[in-house]
XYZ file of C-alpha atoms in Angstrom:
652
model
C 21.067 -16.876 27.661
C 24.631 -17.201 28.782
C 26.624 -14.236 29.980
C 29.846 -13.427 28.225
C 32.760 -14.671 30.194
C 35.471 -12.171 29.285
C 33.627 -9.077 28.292
C 33.641 -10.132 24.623
C 30.204 -10.136 22.985
C 28.125 -13.283 22.874
C 26.275 -13.461 19.576
C 22.745 -14.678 18.908
C 22.219 -17.471 16.441
C 20.808 -16.740 13.035
C 18.494 -19.638 13.712
C 16.905 -19.095 17.118
C 14.341 -16.397 17.808
C 14.693 -16.432 21.575
C 16.052 -18.565 24.388
C 12.789 -20.496 24.735
C 12.740 -21.413 21.066
C 16.348 -22.486 21.239
C 15.630 -24.722 24.246
C 12.722 -26.310 22.349
C 15.029 -26.973 19.438
C 17.779 -28.294 21.642
C 20.279 -25.734 20.445
C 23.317 -24.683 22.451
C 24.524 -21.285 23.533
C 26.232 -20.566 20.217
C 23.097 -21.465 18.305
C 21.061 -19.169 20.538
C 23.065 -16.003 20.396
C 24.552 -14.807 17.125
C 22.325 -11.878 16.202
C 23.252 -9.221 18.736
C 25.085 -8.784 21.996
C 23.038 -9.169 25.178
C 23.558 -9.460 28.878
C 21.766 -11.693 31.390
C 18.534 -13.187 29.973
C 17.012 -13.102 33.468
C 17.029 -9.469 34.489
C 15.914 -8.606 37.958
C 12.434 -7.332 38.587
C 13.411 -3.617 38.564
C 15.139 -4.033 35.239
C 12.187 -5.949 33.789
C 9.815 -3.230 34.977
C 12.013 -0.553 33.419
C 12.062 -2.502 30.154
C 8.264 -2.727 30.115
C 7.958 0.981 30.780
C 10.431 1.776 28.008
C 8.492 -0.467 25.647
C 5.227 1.287 26.458
C 6.876 4.678 25.983
C 8.279 3.579 22.621
C 4.870 2.462 21.387
C 3.306 5.657 22.707
C 5.944 7.665 20.868
C 5.062 5.903 17.608
C 1.395 6.739 18.107
C 2.089 10.378 18.961
C 4.435 10.691 15.986
C 1.789 9.192 13.694
C -0.771 11.712 14.943
C 1.709 14.563 14.419
C 2.343 13.461 10.828
C -1.409 13.156 10.135
C -2.741 15.978 12.352
C -3.967 18.025 9.391
C -6.164 15.099 8.412
C -7.520 14.834 11.939
C -8.521 18.511 11.898
C -11.402 17.355 9.682
C -11.067 13.568 9.273
C -14.296 13.116 7.316
C -13.394 15.418 4.455
C -9.628 15.740 4.144
C -7.229 13.696 2.057
C -3.474 13.818 1.587
C -2.653 16.188 -1.251
C -1.329 14.668 -4.437
C -3.557 11.751 -5.462
C -7.316 12.464 -5.376
C -8.121 9.679 -7.850
C -6.907 6.868 -5.591
C -8.308 8.575 -2.502
C -11.758 8.536 -4.126
C -11.262 4.940 -5.232
C -10.374 3.712 -1.735
C -13.286 5.665 -0.254
C -15.542 3.735 -2.621
C -13.961 0.431 -1.536
C -14.563 1.282 2.118
C -18.211 2.096 1.456
C -18.714 -1.007 -0.679
C -17.506 -3.330 2.086
C -19.399 -1.448 4.808
C -22.651 -1.539 2.828
C -22.360 -5.301 2.422
C -21.775 -5.727 6.165
C -24.735 -3.461 6.933
C -26.932 -5.863 4.953
C -25.550 -8.925 6.725
C -23.351 -10.048 3.833
C -19.720 -10.311 2.909
C -18.763 -8.190 -0.111
C -18.803 -10.097 -3.384
C -15.414 -10.541 -5.013
C -16.904 -9.874 -8.454
C -19.499 -7.112 -8.468
C -21.438 -4.820 -10.777
C -21.569 -2.107 -8.104
C -18.914 -0.380 -10.219
C -18.575 -0.419 -14.003
C -22.109 -1.732 -14.440
C -23.190 -3.792 -16.223
C -19.832 -5.551 -16.791
C -18.601 -5.077 -13.217
C -15.148 -5.469 -11.703
C -13.168 -8.259 -10.082
C -12.055 -6.918 -6.697
C -9.194 -9.400 -6.462
C -7.541 -7.710 -9.451
C -7.992 -4.336 -7.813
C -6.464 -2.877 -4.656
C -9.731 -3.322 -2.770
C -8.074 -3.804 0.638
C -10.986 -6.020 1.658
C -9.685 -7.146 5.044
C -9.133 -3.623 6.340
C -12.347 -2.347 4.723
C -14.296 -5.052 6.525
C -12.579 -4.397 9.842
C -13.313 -0.683 9.625
C -16.907 -1.111 8.471
C -18.367 0.074 11.806
C -16.334 3.298 11.524
C -17.363 3.750 7.899
C -21.039 3.242 8.671
C -20.949 5.582 11.649
C -18.671 8.372 10.424
C -18.053 7.891 6.701
C -15.314 6.284 4.588
C -12.805 9.104 4.841
C -12.707 8.857 8.637
C -11.834 5.179 8.219
C -9.063 6.067 5.773
C -7.695 8.751 8.089
C -7.638 6.249 10.939
C -6.008 3.701 8.653
C -3.254 6.131 7.644
C -2.419 6.898 11.258
C -2.460 3.205 12.158
C -0.253 2.465 9.151
C 2.553 4.638 10.492
C 2.301 3.653 14.158
C 1.442 -0.004 13.484
C 4.243 -0.572 10.992
C 6.771 0.909 13.403
C 5.403 -1.147 16.292
C 5.495 -4.359 14.244
C 9.148 -3.872 13.342
C 9.981 -2.985 16.953
C 8.224 -6.113 18.264
C 9.964 -8.389 15.773
C 13.414 -7.046 16.628
C 12.771 -7.359 20.333
C 11.757 -10.975 19.750
C 15.136 -11.504 18.113
C 16.841 -9.929 21.151
C 17.853 -6.627 19.626
C 18.358 -3.995 22.320
C 15.388 -1.806 23.116
C 16.915 1.444 21.888
C 18.168 -0.045 18.606
C 14.821 -1.743 17.992
C 12.995 1.509 18.746
C 15.109 3.410 16.228
C 14.674 0.726 13.573
C 10.913 0.692 14.131
C 10.779 4.446 13.548
C 12.980 4.196 10.441
C 10.659 1.597 8.928
C 7.276 2.850 10.120
C 7.939 6.456 9.121
C 10.188 5.701 6.164
C 9.962 7.866 3.041
C 8.457 4.898 1.199
C 5.522 4.783 3.616
C 5.214 8.573 3.793
C 4.918 8.795 0.013
C 2.563 5.795 -0.046
C 0.279 7.729 2.286
C -0.552 9.844 -0.772
C -3.554 7.741 -1.682
C -1.940 4.273 -1.611
C -3.546 3.122 1.614
C -2.986 -0.571 0.907
C 0.787 -0.095 0.673
C 1.117 2.435 3.482
C -0.389 -0.047 5.954
C 2.818 -2.114 6.040
C 2.210 -3.750 9.417
C 2.303 -7.369 8.296
C 5.538 -7.629 6.232
C 7.832 -7.650 9.311
C 5.580 -10.240 10.955
C 5.552 -12.433 7.843
C 9.335 -12.418 7.476
C 9.721 -13.016 11.216
C 7.426 -16.047 10.928
C 9.463 -17.372 8.007
C 12.691 -17.019 9.983
C 11.185 -18.765 12.999
C 10.111 -21.664 10.802
C 13.617 -21.870 9.375
C 14.970 -21.893 12.938
C 12.896 -24.940 13.888
C 14.803 -28.214 14.021
C 11.807 -30.327 15.085
C 9.617 -31.081 12.076
C 6.107 -31.501 13.446
C 4.446 -29.620 16.304
C 6.446 -26.376 16.022
C 6.358 -26.631 12.247
C 2.588 -27.055 12.134
C 1.916 -24.249 14.603
C 4.285 -21.796 12.989
C 3.306 -22.826 9.470
C -0.357 -22.152 10.175
C 0.540 -18.813 11.722
C 2.591 -17.826 8.676
C -0.156 -18.964 6.326
C -2.720 -16.819 8.121
C -0.418 -13.786 8.006
C 0.143 -14.227 4.270
C -3.590 -14.654 3.726
C -4.289 -11.479 5.663
C -1.795 -9.546 3.539
C -3.319 -11.009 0.375
C -6.594 -9.334 1.316
C -4.809 -6.034 1.965
C -2.273 -5.884 -0.863
C -1.511 -8.902 -3.021
C 1.516 -7.116 -4.442
C 3.017 -6.498 -1.012
C 2.203 -10.064 0.052
C 4.100 -11.459 -2.939
C 7.135 -9.200 -2.569
C 7.278 -9.798 1.188
C 7.362 -13.577 0.785
C 10.017 -13.275 -1.914
C 12.049 -10.999 0.359
C 11.802 -13.558 3.155
C 13.016 -16.300 0.826
C 15.864 -14.091 -0.367
C 16.927 -13.435 3.229
C 16.780 -17.153 4.023
C 18.929 -17.904 0.987
C 21.577 -15.402 2.140
C 21.518 -16.909 5.632
C 21.874 -20.408 4.189
C 24.963 -19.318 2.247
C 26.477 -17.869 5.421
C 25.525 -20.814 7.640
C 25.601 -23.838 5.302
C 25.841 -26.537 7.988
C 22.905 -25.226 9.970
C 20.952 -24.710 6.752
C 21.412 -28.338 5.676
C 20.275 -29.613 9.096
C 17.186 -27.462 9.096
C 16.043 -27.902 5.493
C 13.519 -30.705 6.252
C 11.861 -28.823 9.107
C 11.882 -25.534 7.203
C 10.400 -27.145 4.104
C 7.711 -28.787 6.216
C 6.774 -25.545 7.976
C 6.725 -23.525 4.767
C 4.644 -26.249 3.158
C 2.123 -26.014 5.978
C 2.049 -22.240 5.463
C 1.383 -22.668 1.758
C -1.381 -25.190 2.417
C -2.973 -22.888 4.997
C -2.931 -19.981 2.564
C -4.474 -22.156 -0.135
C -7.242 -23.418 2.154
C -8.167 -19.979 3.471
C -7.625 -17.846 0.372
C -8.022 -20.484 -2.337
C -11.571 -19.539 -3.279
C -10.686 -15.871 -3.633
C -7.655 -16.723 -5.769
C -9.819 -18.984 -7.931
C -12.246 -16.110 -8.475
C -9.302 -13.905 -9.406
C -7.646 -16.188 -11.939
C -10.544 -18.330 -13.200
C -13.710 -16.486 -12.233
C -15.581 -13.600 -13.844
C -13.454 -10.888 -15.427
C -10.211 -12.840 -15.150
C -7.411 -11.006 -16.929
C -3.767 -11.277 -17.842
C -0.816 -8.947 -18.096
C -0.297 -5.665 -16.322
C -2.196 -2.407 -16.860
C 0.984 -0.416 -16.237
C 3.640 0.567 -18.724
C 6.680 -1.678 -18.634
C 9.623 -0.174 -16.734
C 7.758 3.040 -16.018
C 7.324 2.831 -12.242
C 10.944 2.235 -11.272
C 13.209 4.076 -8.874
C 15.305 6.902 -10.218
C 18.882 6.332 -9.055
C 19.084 9.940 -7.841
C 15.887 9.399 -5.852
C 17.870 7.573 -3.164
C 19.534 10.868 -2.194
C 17.018 13.548 -3.256
C 14.437 14.316 -0.538
C 10.912 15.282 -1.546
C 8.819 18.088 -0.128
C 6.966 15.558 2.047
C 10.053 15.238 4.279
C 10.934 17.735 6.991
C 14.492 18.290 5.799
C 14.539 19.228 2.133
C 15.465 22.153 -0.053
C 13.355 23.912 -2.643
C 15.664 22.468 -5.293
C 15.397 18.878 -4.016
C 11.611 19.132 -3.700
C 11.374 20.465 -7.249
C 13.538 17.641 -8.591
C 11.533 15.032 -6.693
C 8.304 16.506 -8.065
C 9.570 15.861 -11.602
C 9.673 12.102 -11.015
C 7.603 10.576 -13.799
C 5.728 8.185 -11.508
C 4.216 11.080 -9.505
C 4.537 11.629 -5.705
C 2.824 8.383 -4.552
C 5.532 6.355 -6.307
C 8.558 8.427 -5.261
C 9.704 5.814 -2.762
C 13.472 5.441 -3.072
C 14.879 8.058 -0.700
C 17.260 6.960 2.078
C 19.703 9.868 2.175
C 23.493 9.947 1.988
C 24.103 9.720 5.767
C 22.118 6.511 6.233
C 23.421 4.934 3.027
C 27.018 5.621 4.071
C 26.390 4.275 7.575
C 24.833 1.077 6.214
C 27.732 0.500 3.814
C 30.278 1.061 6.601
C 28.344 -1.278 8.916
C 28.129 -3.980 6.255
C 31.890 -3.831 5.738
C 32.801 -3.533 9.414
C 30.636 -6.469 10.531
C 30.900 -8.579 7.398
C 32.043 -11.580 9.427
C 28.562 -11.834 10.967
C 26.413 -14.061 8.717
C 23.248 -12.167 9.622
C 24.841 -8.820 8.722
C 26.005 -10.213 5.384
C 22.537 -11.611 4.762
C 20.795 -8.339 5.543
C 23.282 -6.267 3.560
C 22.931 -8.603 0.588
C 19.130 -8.578 0.804
C 19.040 -4.779 0.997
C 21.387 -4.425 -1.958
C 19.500 -6.913 -4.140
C 16.130 -5.318 -3.391
C 17.518 -1.851 -4.098
C 18.942 -3.067 -7.412
C 15.625 -4.674 -8.388
C 13.763 -1.495 -7.488
C 15.623 0.244 -10.341
C 13.516 -1.712 -12.819
C 14.585 -3.194 -16.128
C 16.605 -0.223 -17.394
C 18.231 2.416 -15.200
C 16.541 5.784 -14.742
C 18.949 8.577 -13.745
C 17.768 12.150 -13.161
C 14.638 11.442 -15.144
C 16.508 10.046 -18.154
C 16.031 6.388 -19.050
C 18.901 4.292 -20.398
C 17.256 1.543 -22.470
C 20.585 0.210 -23.696
C 21.412 -1.159 -20.231
C 19.514 -4.180 -18.930
C 19.207 -4.649 -15.176
C 18.147 -7.907 -13.441
C 14.491 -6.830 -13.258
C 14.415 -6.904 -17.071
C 14.363 -10.711 -16.951
C 12.237 -11.101 -13.828
C 9.296 -9.033 -15.061
C 8.552 -11.629 -17.744
C 7.905 -14.301 -15.108
C 4.300 -15.104 -14.090
C 2.923 -12.186 -12.003
C 6.242 -10.364 -12.427
C 4.619 -7.719 -14.586
C 2.046 -7.036 -11.862
C 4.761 -5.886 -9.448
C 5.909 -2.291 -9.727
C 9.642 -2.397 -8.938
C 9.747 0.977 -7.168
C 7.433 -0.444 -4.482
C 10.192 -2.811 -3.389
C 11.458 0.295 -1.576
C 9.108 -0.536 1.300
C 11.043 -3.751 1.857
C 14.372 -2.040 1.189
C 13.586 0.351 4.032
C 12.614 -2.533 6.293
C 15.828 -4.446 5.611
C 17.871 -1.261 6.025
C 16.211 -0.576 9.379
C 17.062 -4.061 10.668
C 20.646 -3.813 9.419
C 20.980 -0.461 11.181
C 19.686 -1.910 14.463
C 22.001 -4.926 14.441
C 25.010 -2.834 13.462
C 24.239 -0.336 16.220
C 24.136 -3.071 18.845
C 27.357 -4.599 17.577
C 29.135 -1.234 17.467
C 28.070 -0.287 20.984
C 29.110 -3.631 22.400
C 32.545 -3.412 20.818
C 33.020 0.157 22.056
C 31.928 -0.827 25.579
C 34.309 -3.768 25.555
C 37.406 -2.195 24.063
C 36.994 1.555 24.615
C 34.469 2.869 27.132
C 30.751 3.071 27.803
C 30.820 6.798 27.166
C 32.248 6.250 23.698
C 29.574 3.609 23.055
C 26.920 6.316 23.320
C 28.559 8.025 20.357
C 27.397 5.196 18.101
C 23.786 5.866 19.122
C 24.165 9.580 18.432
C 25.616 8.943 14.987
C 22.830 6.484 14.143
C 20.152 8.974 15.125
C 21.832 11.740 13.128
C 22.010 9.477 10.064
C 18.257 8.932 10.313
C 17.263 12.589 10.742
C 16.927 13.198 6.968
C 14.113 10.628 6.969
C 11.885 12.572 9.373
C 8.571 13.307 7.646
C 6.821 16.648 7.649
C 3.116 16.806 8.544
C 1.248 15.591 5.503
C -0.267 18.330 3.305
C -4.012 18.012 2.869
C -6.781 19.005 0.505
C -10.490 18.357 0.285
C -12.276 16.014 -2.107
C -15.115 17.506 -4.111
C -18.220 17.585 -1.873
C -21.644 16.286 -2.838
C -23.441 18.562 -5.316
C -26.227 20.655 -3.853
C -29.472 18.701 -3.890
C -27.774 15.341 -4.430
C -29.395 13.480 -1.539
C -32.781 15.122 -2.169
C -32.696 14.036 -5.803
C -31.922 10.411 -4.959
C -34.593 10.392 -2.267
C -37.169 11.598 -4.794
C -36.156 8.980 -7.358
C -37.062 6.056 -5.007
C -34.570 3.728 -6.677
C -34.469 0.086 -5.594
C -31.292 -1.357 -4.131
C -28.803 -2.181 -6.878
C -30.419 0.092 -9.448
C -28.110 0.995 -12.297
C -27.355 4.731 -12.347
C -25.605 6.842 -14.963
C -24.004 9.699 -13.050
C -22.593 12.664 -14.942
C -19.674 13.179 -14.751
C -19.386 9.517 -15.699
C -16.596 8.087 -13.509
C -13.319 7.145 -15.191
C -9.618 7.429 -14.442
C -8.793 11.014 -13.396
C -12.525 11.776 -13.140
C -13.562 9.997 -9.954
C -15.948 12.516 -8.378
C -18.998 10.283 -8.842
C -17.253 7.462 -6.956
C -16.486 9.820 -4.077
C -20.106 11.005 -4.019
C -21.385 7.430 -4.004
C -19.018 6.634 -1.125
C -20.025 9.702 0.876
C -23.794 9.521 0.425
C -24.039 5.824 1.297
C -26.527 5.088 -1.472
C -26.618 1.465 -2.608
C -26.766 1.698 -6.387
C -24.619 0.383 -9.218
C -22.452 2.971 -10.943
C -22.063 2.921 -14.695
C -18.399 3.524 -15.521
C -15.619 3.754 -12.979
C -11.925 3.863 -12.226
C -10.676 0.286 -11.937
C -8.412 -2.384 -13.421
C -10.283 -4.699 -15.757
C -9.917 -6.804 -18.884
C -10.321 -5.294 -22.306
C -11.927 -7.224 -25.179
C -8.746 -9.321 -25.513
C -8.580 -10.294 -21.822
C -5.543 -8.095 -21.139
C -5.671 -5.867 -18.057
C -6.075 -2.128 -18.555
C -7.047 0.851 -16.450
C -10.811 1.238 -17.055
C -10.923 -2.046 -18.974
C -12.286 -1.387 -22.444
C -12.090 2.331 -21.873
C -14.744 5.018 -21.615
C -17.654 4.755 -24.064
C -18.040 7.584 -26.618
C -21.300 8.757 -25.073
C -19.677 8.961 -21.632
C -16.721 10.918 -23.024
C -19.050 13.428 -24.660
C -21.180 13.800 -21.511
C -18.031 14.455 -19.487
C -16.823 17.040 -21.980
C -20.153 18.844 -21.772
C -19.964 18.733 -17.977
C -16.455 20.208 -17.914
C -17.436 22.944 -20.363
C -20.120 24.119 -17.954
C -17.850 24.459 -14.928
C -16.929 27.877 -13.661
C -13.263 28.582 -14.326
C -11.200 28.390 -11.142
C -13.858 26.530 -9.169
C -12.846 23.446 -7.129
C -14.698 21.229 -9.593
C -12.934 22.803 -12.560
C -9.556 22.332 -10.904
C -10.399 18.715 -10.110
C -11.625 18.028 -13.635
C -8.520 19.577 -15.200
C -6.505 16.463 -14.352
C -8.727 14.469 -16.754
C -7.649 16.718 -19.645
C -10.872 16.118 -21.573
C -10.646 19.164 -23.800
C -13.530 21.019 -25.394
C -16.665 19.082 -26.409
C -16.034 17.241 -29.639
C -18.636 16.471 -32.257
C -21.375 14.626 -30.458
C -21.626 10.885 -31.058
C -23.980 9.620 -33.729
C -27.481 8.721 -32.494
C -26.725 5.063 -33.256
C -23.656 5.141 -30.984
C -25.590 6.828 -28.182
C -28.413 4.329 -28.543
C -25.955 1.434 -28.447
C -24.272 2.749 -25.281
C -27.573 3.349 -23.497
C -28.882 -0.051 -24.540
C -25.737 -1.618 -23.102
C -25.958 0.357 -19.870
C -29.756 0.158 -19.362
C -29.730 2.826 -16.640
C -32.625 3.001 -14.209
C -31.782 6.653 -13.649
C -29.548 9.441 -14.901
C -28.226 11.915 -12.322
C -26.202 14.923 -13.451
C -24.298 17.605 -11.622
C -25.600 20.500 -13.686
C -28.242 23.190 -13.864
C -30.939 24.041 -16.360
C -29.693 26.007 -19.311
C -26.264 24.375 -19.457
C -25.131 22.557 -22.582
C -25.161 19.307 -20.633
C -28.713 19.873 -19.370
C -29.970 20.719 -22.865
C -28.389 17.575 -24.281
C -29.815 15.338 -21.563
C -33.268 16.855 -21.993
C -33.099 16.043 -25.696
C -32.224 12.468 -24.785
C -34.599 11.825 -21.891
C -37.125 14.667 -21.764
C -37.762 16.892 -18.774
C -35.984 15.776 -15.582
C -37.939 13.886 -12.943
C -36.198 15.866 -10.197
C -34.336 19.165 -10.033
C -32.719 20.053 -6.720
C -29.904 22.512 -6.238
C -27.268 21.739 -8.838
C -28.567 18.200 -9.390
C -30.858 17.110 -12.189
C -32.171 13.535 -12.295
C -34.224 11.351 -14.606
C -36.039 8.177 -13.520
C -36.161 5.889 -16.561
C -38.254 2.826 -17.311
C -36.036 -0.186 -17.943
C -37.171 -0.360 -21.555
C -36.652 3.341 -22.195
C -34.798 4.369 -25.313
C -33.297 7.793 -25.906
C -35.501 10.201 -27.781
C -32.606 11.126 -29.971
C -29.310 12.871 -29.929
C -30.007 15.910 -31.989
C -27.410 18.582 -32.392
C -26.949 21.072 -29.599
């Protein structure tokens, strides 16, 4: 890179990712240096060594910070979850065990399986199964259990996301200190902190910066073939990897990259026209690579078993509250009792409270966008951040918990597009935070360079201090933790005595469903390889439309769960966990014909209940199936012949 001749800043090109790439493309100094101000591109050996040491220290800081945020999990990593979302924590534990069990038997996990919701099964591509990460962590899951894998994944999500953003910005020649700050802002952003509450697939946001970086590098290529093929394949593999972690985040990341490219094209029209053929070629290669690698999985999703349409979520429900951008939750270090209480009232619950940026950072970003508006890259980033933030508000604005259906926002028209309804607009906050972090880094470098040039080096340090202060409201507190419901006493002994074959269909009581996921957690923790009847999942109803729990919970299962809840000791951990299902008192038991129909549909090889003799649930099950085959601790189990029919469902 060329030095500045008069002390004025040289600026990196919006097109080139580094000096080497610019040389390959045949670009000149102006094309190479329009992003940020830099000095000599060939630092001496002492300076290079200092840079490497600073880089290592930055990455170490991210790791230490991630451990600090998650240290309460690490105090007992096998049996602690982040407080606030036990249902999804149990669900992801089941996913981890499912993938690990398949690997243990020398297989890849099936994309459509009856291991959950037997006999109908589930399509894992329609669910947040996080297959790539579950497969990669299978050795940990098999050795230490699924929750250890999830604890490790949460820690890696914070540190890895920060490191990915840092690496991308350094590639684009952002100064080390600005890149380090931006990495921390993104990797430990409120959106990722709140996603750590059971949304493991979203909290592991390592790949989005790499995907957008790859898209920008393709757009920067002026030669159509070798660089385009290499970078296109790389981008395609990154997108494929994200597809098998979070399809939603993969889609929104690619759309964000395209939005950023469009803003850059508007700001640099001549360069954009020259580079359209090469960019189109590289992006085409990326699309072809994604299709070749992930095509089969996508076919299974859209045309295979249990294909579905629509979204299981209420329209315009999970959208950012406008006040959420400036109201910190209790999961952040700097908050008030009043702000935490207001954040807790958000209708989407804590895992979806993703908007917060804080007044100081918002003001700094607005000032930076205005002050450096002549820089095309600053305009592009500011525009991208603003558009994403607007889209995150959903179809109608939500202000202080009050919806305004008379006002239509841009998302109102986008959510009717194919797959649009499957994207929850509030989750765009992850990408908002990423774009904001990059804008902050570039503005910081520009501000310091101008202050060094026209004021003094000492004054330039003031810009760094102000940037850090603006980011302090984002600092997370150590995550609060709780414990999932442990295995019932006698659980493993009962299954051992049943001698069930692999893949046997088991009716566990409580029958798993949304907000009643204990049986899925137990199946994940005990490592048994059996098919669960019922479950918490996204699946098609009778009309092919996607719903939580598909067709819903069968009447017999609802009644069994009500009996189970009625037998719980008030105030016990199980009773507190079951309260979120809001099942109410046992209703009139289903007619014998309905029970017979449900059992005929399920054809369980065994029934295993968390109960004790004398309870209403035990009495009812004994009427149905006779005396239990096994009684151990608080577990009662029946081994059933495949042709068994219930004795009857007489009144209790």
